[in-house]
Short mmCIF file of C-alpha atoms in Angstrom, two decimals:
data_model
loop_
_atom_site.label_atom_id
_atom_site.label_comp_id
_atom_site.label_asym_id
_atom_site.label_seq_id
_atom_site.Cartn_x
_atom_site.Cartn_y
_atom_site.Cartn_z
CA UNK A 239 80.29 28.40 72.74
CA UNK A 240 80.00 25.46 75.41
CA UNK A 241 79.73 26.16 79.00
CA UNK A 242 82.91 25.95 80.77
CA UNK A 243 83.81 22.48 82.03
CA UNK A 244 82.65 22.52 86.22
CA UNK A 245 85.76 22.48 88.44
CA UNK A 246 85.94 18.79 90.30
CA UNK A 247 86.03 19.74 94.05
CA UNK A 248 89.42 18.14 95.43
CA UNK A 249 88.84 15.19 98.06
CA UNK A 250 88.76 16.52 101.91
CA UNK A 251 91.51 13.59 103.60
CA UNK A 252 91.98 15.83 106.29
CA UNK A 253 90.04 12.73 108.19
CA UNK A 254 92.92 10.50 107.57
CA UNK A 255 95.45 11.56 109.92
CA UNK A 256 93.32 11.22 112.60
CA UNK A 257 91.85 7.38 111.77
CA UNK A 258 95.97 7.17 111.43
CA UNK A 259 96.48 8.21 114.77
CA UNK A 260 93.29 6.46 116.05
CA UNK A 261 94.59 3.36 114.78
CA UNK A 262 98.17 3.39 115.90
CA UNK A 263 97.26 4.45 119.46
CA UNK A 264 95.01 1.36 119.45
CA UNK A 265 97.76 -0.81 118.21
CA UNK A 266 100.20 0.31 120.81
CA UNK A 267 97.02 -0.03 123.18
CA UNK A 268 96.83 -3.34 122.75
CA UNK A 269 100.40 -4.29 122.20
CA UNK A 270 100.76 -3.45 125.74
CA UNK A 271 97.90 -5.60 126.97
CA UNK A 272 99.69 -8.00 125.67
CA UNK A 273 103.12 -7.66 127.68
CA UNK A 274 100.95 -7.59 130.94
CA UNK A 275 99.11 -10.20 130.30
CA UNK A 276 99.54 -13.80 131.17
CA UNK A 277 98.74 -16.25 128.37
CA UNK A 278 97.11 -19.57 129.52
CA UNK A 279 98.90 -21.21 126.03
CA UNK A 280 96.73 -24.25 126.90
CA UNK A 281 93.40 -22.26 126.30
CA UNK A 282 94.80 -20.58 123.56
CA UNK A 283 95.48 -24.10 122.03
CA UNK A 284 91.87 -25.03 122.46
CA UNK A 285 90.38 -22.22 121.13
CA UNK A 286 92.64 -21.73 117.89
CA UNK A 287 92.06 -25.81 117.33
CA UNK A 288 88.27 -25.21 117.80
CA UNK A 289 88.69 -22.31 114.95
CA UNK A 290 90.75 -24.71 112.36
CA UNK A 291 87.76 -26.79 113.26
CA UNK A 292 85.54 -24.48 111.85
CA UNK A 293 87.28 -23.01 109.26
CA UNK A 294 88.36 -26.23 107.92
CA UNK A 295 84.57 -27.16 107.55
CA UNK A 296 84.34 -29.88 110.43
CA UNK A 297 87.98 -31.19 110.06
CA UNK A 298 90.34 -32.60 113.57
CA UNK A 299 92.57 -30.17 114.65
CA UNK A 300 94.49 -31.90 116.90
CA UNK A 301 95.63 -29.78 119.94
CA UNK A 302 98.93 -30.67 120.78
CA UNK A 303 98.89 -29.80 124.58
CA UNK A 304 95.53 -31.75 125.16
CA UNK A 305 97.22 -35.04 122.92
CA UNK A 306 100.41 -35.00 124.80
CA UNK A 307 98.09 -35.29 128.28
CA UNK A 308 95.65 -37.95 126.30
CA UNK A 309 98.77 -40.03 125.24
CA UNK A 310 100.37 -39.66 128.90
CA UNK A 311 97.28 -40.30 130.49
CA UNK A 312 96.80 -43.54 128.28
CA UNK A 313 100.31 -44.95 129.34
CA UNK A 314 100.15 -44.39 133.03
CA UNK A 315 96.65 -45.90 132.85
CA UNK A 316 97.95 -49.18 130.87
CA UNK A 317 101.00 -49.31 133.69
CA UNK A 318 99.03 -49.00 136.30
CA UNK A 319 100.99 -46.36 137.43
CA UNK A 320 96.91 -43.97 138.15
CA UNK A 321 97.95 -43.24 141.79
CA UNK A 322 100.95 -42.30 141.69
CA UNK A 323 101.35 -40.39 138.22
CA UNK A 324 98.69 -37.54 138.35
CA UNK A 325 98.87 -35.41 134.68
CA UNK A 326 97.42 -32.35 134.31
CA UNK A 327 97.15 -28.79 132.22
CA UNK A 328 98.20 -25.74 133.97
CA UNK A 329 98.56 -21.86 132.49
CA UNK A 330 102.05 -23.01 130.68
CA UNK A 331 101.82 -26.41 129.32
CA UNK A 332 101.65 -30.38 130.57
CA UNK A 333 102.24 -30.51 134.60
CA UNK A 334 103.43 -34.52 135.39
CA UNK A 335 103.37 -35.51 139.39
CA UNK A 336 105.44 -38.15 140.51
CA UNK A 337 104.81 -39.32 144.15
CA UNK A 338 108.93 -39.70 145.28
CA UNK A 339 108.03 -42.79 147.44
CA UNK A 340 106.92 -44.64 144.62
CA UNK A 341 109.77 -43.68 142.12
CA UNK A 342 113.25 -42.94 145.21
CA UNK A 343 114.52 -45.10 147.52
CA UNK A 344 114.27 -43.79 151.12
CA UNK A 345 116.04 -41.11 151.57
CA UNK A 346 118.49 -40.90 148.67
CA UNK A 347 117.88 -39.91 144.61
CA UNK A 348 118.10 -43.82 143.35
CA UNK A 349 115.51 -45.14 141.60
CA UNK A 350 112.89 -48.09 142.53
CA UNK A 351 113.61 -51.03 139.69
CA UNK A 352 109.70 -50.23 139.21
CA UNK A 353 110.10 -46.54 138.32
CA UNK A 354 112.62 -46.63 135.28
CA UNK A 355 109.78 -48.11 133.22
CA UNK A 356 107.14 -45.75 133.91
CA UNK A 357 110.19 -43.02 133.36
CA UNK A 358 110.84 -44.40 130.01
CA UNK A 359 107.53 -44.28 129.02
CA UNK A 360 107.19 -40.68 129.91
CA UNK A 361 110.70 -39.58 128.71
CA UNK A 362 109.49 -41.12 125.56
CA UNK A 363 106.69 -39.22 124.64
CA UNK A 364 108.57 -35.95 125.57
CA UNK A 365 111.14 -36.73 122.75
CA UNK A 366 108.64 -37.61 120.04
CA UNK A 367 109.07 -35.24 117.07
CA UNK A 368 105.97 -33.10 117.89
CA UNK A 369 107.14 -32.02 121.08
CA UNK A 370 110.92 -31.92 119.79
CA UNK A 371 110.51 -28.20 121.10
CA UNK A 372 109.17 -28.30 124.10
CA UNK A 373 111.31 -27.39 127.28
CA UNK A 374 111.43 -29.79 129.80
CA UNK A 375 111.52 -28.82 133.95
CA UNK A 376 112.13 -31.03 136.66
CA UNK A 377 111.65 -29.58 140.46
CA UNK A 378 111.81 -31.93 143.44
CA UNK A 379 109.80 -31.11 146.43
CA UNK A 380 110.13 -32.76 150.08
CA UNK A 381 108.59 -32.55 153.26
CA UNK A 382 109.85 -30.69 156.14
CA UNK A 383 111.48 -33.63 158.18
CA UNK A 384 115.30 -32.63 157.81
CA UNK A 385 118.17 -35.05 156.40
CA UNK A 386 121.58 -35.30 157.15
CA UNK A 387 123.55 -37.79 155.39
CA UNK A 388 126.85 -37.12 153.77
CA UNK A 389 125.38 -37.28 150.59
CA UNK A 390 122.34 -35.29 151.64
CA UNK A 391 123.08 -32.41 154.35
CA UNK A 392 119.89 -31.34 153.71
CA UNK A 393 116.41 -31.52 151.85
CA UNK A 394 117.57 -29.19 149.46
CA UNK A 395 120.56 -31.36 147.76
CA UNK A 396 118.02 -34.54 148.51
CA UNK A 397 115.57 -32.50 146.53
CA UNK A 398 117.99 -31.09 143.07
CA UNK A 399 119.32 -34.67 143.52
CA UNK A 400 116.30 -35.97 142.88
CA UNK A 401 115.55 -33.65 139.86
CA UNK A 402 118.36 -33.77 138.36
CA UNK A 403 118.72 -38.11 138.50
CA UNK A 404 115.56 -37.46 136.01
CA UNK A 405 117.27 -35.32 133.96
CA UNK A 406 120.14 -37.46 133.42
CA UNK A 407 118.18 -40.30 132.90
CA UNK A 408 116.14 -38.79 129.81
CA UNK A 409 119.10 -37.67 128.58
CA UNK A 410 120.58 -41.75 128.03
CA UNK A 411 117.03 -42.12 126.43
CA UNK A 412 118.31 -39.16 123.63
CA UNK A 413 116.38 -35.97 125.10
CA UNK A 414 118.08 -33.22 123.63
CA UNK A 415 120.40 -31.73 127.21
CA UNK A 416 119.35 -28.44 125.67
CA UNK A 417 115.33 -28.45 126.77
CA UNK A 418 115.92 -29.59 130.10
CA UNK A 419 116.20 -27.50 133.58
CA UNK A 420 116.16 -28.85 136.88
CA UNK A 421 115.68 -27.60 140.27
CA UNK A 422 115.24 -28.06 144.10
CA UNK A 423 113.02 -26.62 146.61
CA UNK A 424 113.37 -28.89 149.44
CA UNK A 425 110.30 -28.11 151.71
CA UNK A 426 109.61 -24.47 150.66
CA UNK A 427 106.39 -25.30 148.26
CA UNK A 428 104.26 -27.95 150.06
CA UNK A 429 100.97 -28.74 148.28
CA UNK A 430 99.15 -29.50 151.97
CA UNK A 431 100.58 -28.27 155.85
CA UNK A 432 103.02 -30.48 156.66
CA UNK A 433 102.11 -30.60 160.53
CA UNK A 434 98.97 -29.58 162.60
CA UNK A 435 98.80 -26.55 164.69
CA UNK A 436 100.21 -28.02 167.84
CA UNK A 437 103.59 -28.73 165.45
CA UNK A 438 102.77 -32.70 165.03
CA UNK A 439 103.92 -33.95 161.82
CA UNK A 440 100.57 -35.31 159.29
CA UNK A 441 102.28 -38.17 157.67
CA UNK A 442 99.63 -38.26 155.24
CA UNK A 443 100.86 -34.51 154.35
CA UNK A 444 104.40 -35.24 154.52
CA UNK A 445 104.14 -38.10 151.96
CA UNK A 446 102.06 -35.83 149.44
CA UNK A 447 104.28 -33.62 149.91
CA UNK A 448 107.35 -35.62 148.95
CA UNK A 449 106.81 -35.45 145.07
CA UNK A 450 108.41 -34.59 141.71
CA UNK A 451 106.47 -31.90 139.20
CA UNK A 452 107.66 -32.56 135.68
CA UNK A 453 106.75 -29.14 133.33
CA UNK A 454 106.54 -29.54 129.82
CA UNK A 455 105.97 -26.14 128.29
CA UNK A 456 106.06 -24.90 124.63
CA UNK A 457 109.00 -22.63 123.47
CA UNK A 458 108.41 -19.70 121.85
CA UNK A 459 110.35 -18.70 118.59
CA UNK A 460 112.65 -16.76 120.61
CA UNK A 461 113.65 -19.13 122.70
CA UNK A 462 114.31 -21.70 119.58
CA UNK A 463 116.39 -19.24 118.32
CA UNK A 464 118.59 -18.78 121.43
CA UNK A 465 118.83 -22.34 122.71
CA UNK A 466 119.20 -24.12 119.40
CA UNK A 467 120.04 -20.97 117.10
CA UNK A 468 117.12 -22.12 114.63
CA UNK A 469 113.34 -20.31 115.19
CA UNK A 470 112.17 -22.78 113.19
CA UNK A 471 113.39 -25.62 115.66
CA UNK A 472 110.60 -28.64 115.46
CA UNK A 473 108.08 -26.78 113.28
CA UNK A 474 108.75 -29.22 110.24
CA UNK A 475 108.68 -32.23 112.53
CA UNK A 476 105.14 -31.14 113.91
CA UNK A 477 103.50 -30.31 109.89
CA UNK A 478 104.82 -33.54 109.14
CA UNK A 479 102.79 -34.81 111.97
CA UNK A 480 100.01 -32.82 111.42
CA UNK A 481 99.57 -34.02 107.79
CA UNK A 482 99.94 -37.70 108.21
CA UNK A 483 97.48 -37.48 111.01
CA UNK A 484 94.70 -35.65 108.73
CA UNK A 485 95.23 -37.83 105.89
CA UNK A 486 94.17 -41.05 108.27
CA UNK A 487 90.40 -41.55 108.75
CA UNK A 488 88.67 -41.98 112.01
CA UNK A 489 89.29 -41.30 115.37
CA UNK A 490 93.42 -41.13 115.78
CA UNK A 491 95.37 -42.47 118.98
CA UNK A 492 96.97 -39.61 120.60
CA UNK A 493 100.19 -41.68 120.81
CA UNK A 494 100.02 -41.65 116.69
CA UNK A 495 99.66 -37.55 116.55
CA UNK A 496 103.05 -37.29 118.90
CA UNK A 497 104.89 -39.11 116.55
CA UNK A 498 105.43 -42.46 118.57
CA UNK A 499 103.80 -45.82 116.94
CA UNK A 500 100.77 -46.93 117.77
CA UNK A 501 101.05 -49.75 120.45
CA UNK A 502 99.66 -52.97 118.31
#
């Protein structure tokens, strides 16, 4: 007679529902880590280009916060418009400084005839198809010598004015109304102390002080989906971008990777 077959001992998963728990507790750990935090988007850009880098075995990934500043920097350069343009990268997105003297008449929310050019310019990079999505806010900032005109009781309608003359203007070049926000904060944000300590005004100040700060910041999918009820809002526009710039060989111009022609 053969010996009885031995009894298979069943598998202890008793561990289980504690890696479960483990795991979910982390999740929600970090989940909320990420609510509290504040996400510097154009670091985050950086480093996931610098991984498609490697992951695509040496391949451009073109980050599209760092080629919108490239192809801004490239047209202020070429109008000669250096000292009184100043673009730069903050934790959101694209930061563009316009020094008002250069770009407003004295005292009022009209353009210089020299300004609408370097306006153009800018207004046309911002609607090229890669940045289709991005939203678009314009603050006006003055110094702390008060106004009173009957167009301008004070700084702070000289300063929306100001703002929102921008806004209108990119919207005759065909920015969607949609991405854009303006606002005015007369003399409540100056960059450098508008007087001394004895109360005398530093004119030097006051003019840096007079300036406009054009944001360009990437939407999220929820915000696509509320302002232009599509999440996918510009995403097609951008592979399309993408794709024609990694089919090209050598070193692209940044104006190329927004969409925009390549100035001949």
């Amino acid at each position: 007679m053969p010996p009885p077959t031995p009894q298979e001992e069943p598998i202890d998963e008793s561990w289980m529902a504690t890696f479960a728990d483990m795991v979910t507790l982390l999740m929600a750990f970090f989940v909320m880590l990420l609510n509290f935090s504040k996400i510097d988007i154009p670091a985050f850009n950086e480093v996931a280009a610098g991984i498609a880098n490697e992951i695509g075995m040496g391949s451009k990934e073109a980050n599209p916060i760092a080629t919108l500043q490239e192809a801004l920097q490239l047209v202020v350069a070429e109008m000669q418009a250096d000292q009184v343009v100043d673009v730069q990268t903050d934790d959101k997105g694209i930061t563009i400084e316009l020094a008002s003297a250069a770009f407003y008449q004295s005292g009022s929310s009209e353009f210089r005839a020299q300004a609408i050019p370097v306006l153009e310019k800018i207004g046309q990079l911002l609607i090229a198809p890669r940045f289709m999505a991005y939203e678009v806010e314009v603050a006006g900032h003055t110094d702390d010598d008060p106004i009173h005109t009957v167009m301008y009781p004070s700084n702070w309608e000289l300063s929306t004015g100001r703002a929102t003359q921008i806004i209108r203007y990119f919207i005759t070049i065909g920015m969607d109304y949609r991405r854009l926000k303006a606002a005015g904060f007369a003399d409540t944000r100056p960059k450098v102390p508008n007087r001394d300590k004895e109360g005398n005004p530093i004119v030097e100040n006051q003019l840096e002080n007079r300036r406009i700060v054009i944001n360009a910041t990437p939407m999220s999918l929820q915000d696509r989906a509320m302002i232009f009820h599509d999440a996918s809002y510009g995403l097609a526009e951008q592979k399309v971008i993408k794709e024609e710039a990694a089919a090209k060989k050598g070193e692209p111009d940044p104006r190329t990777l927004t969409g925009l022609p390549k100035k001949e």
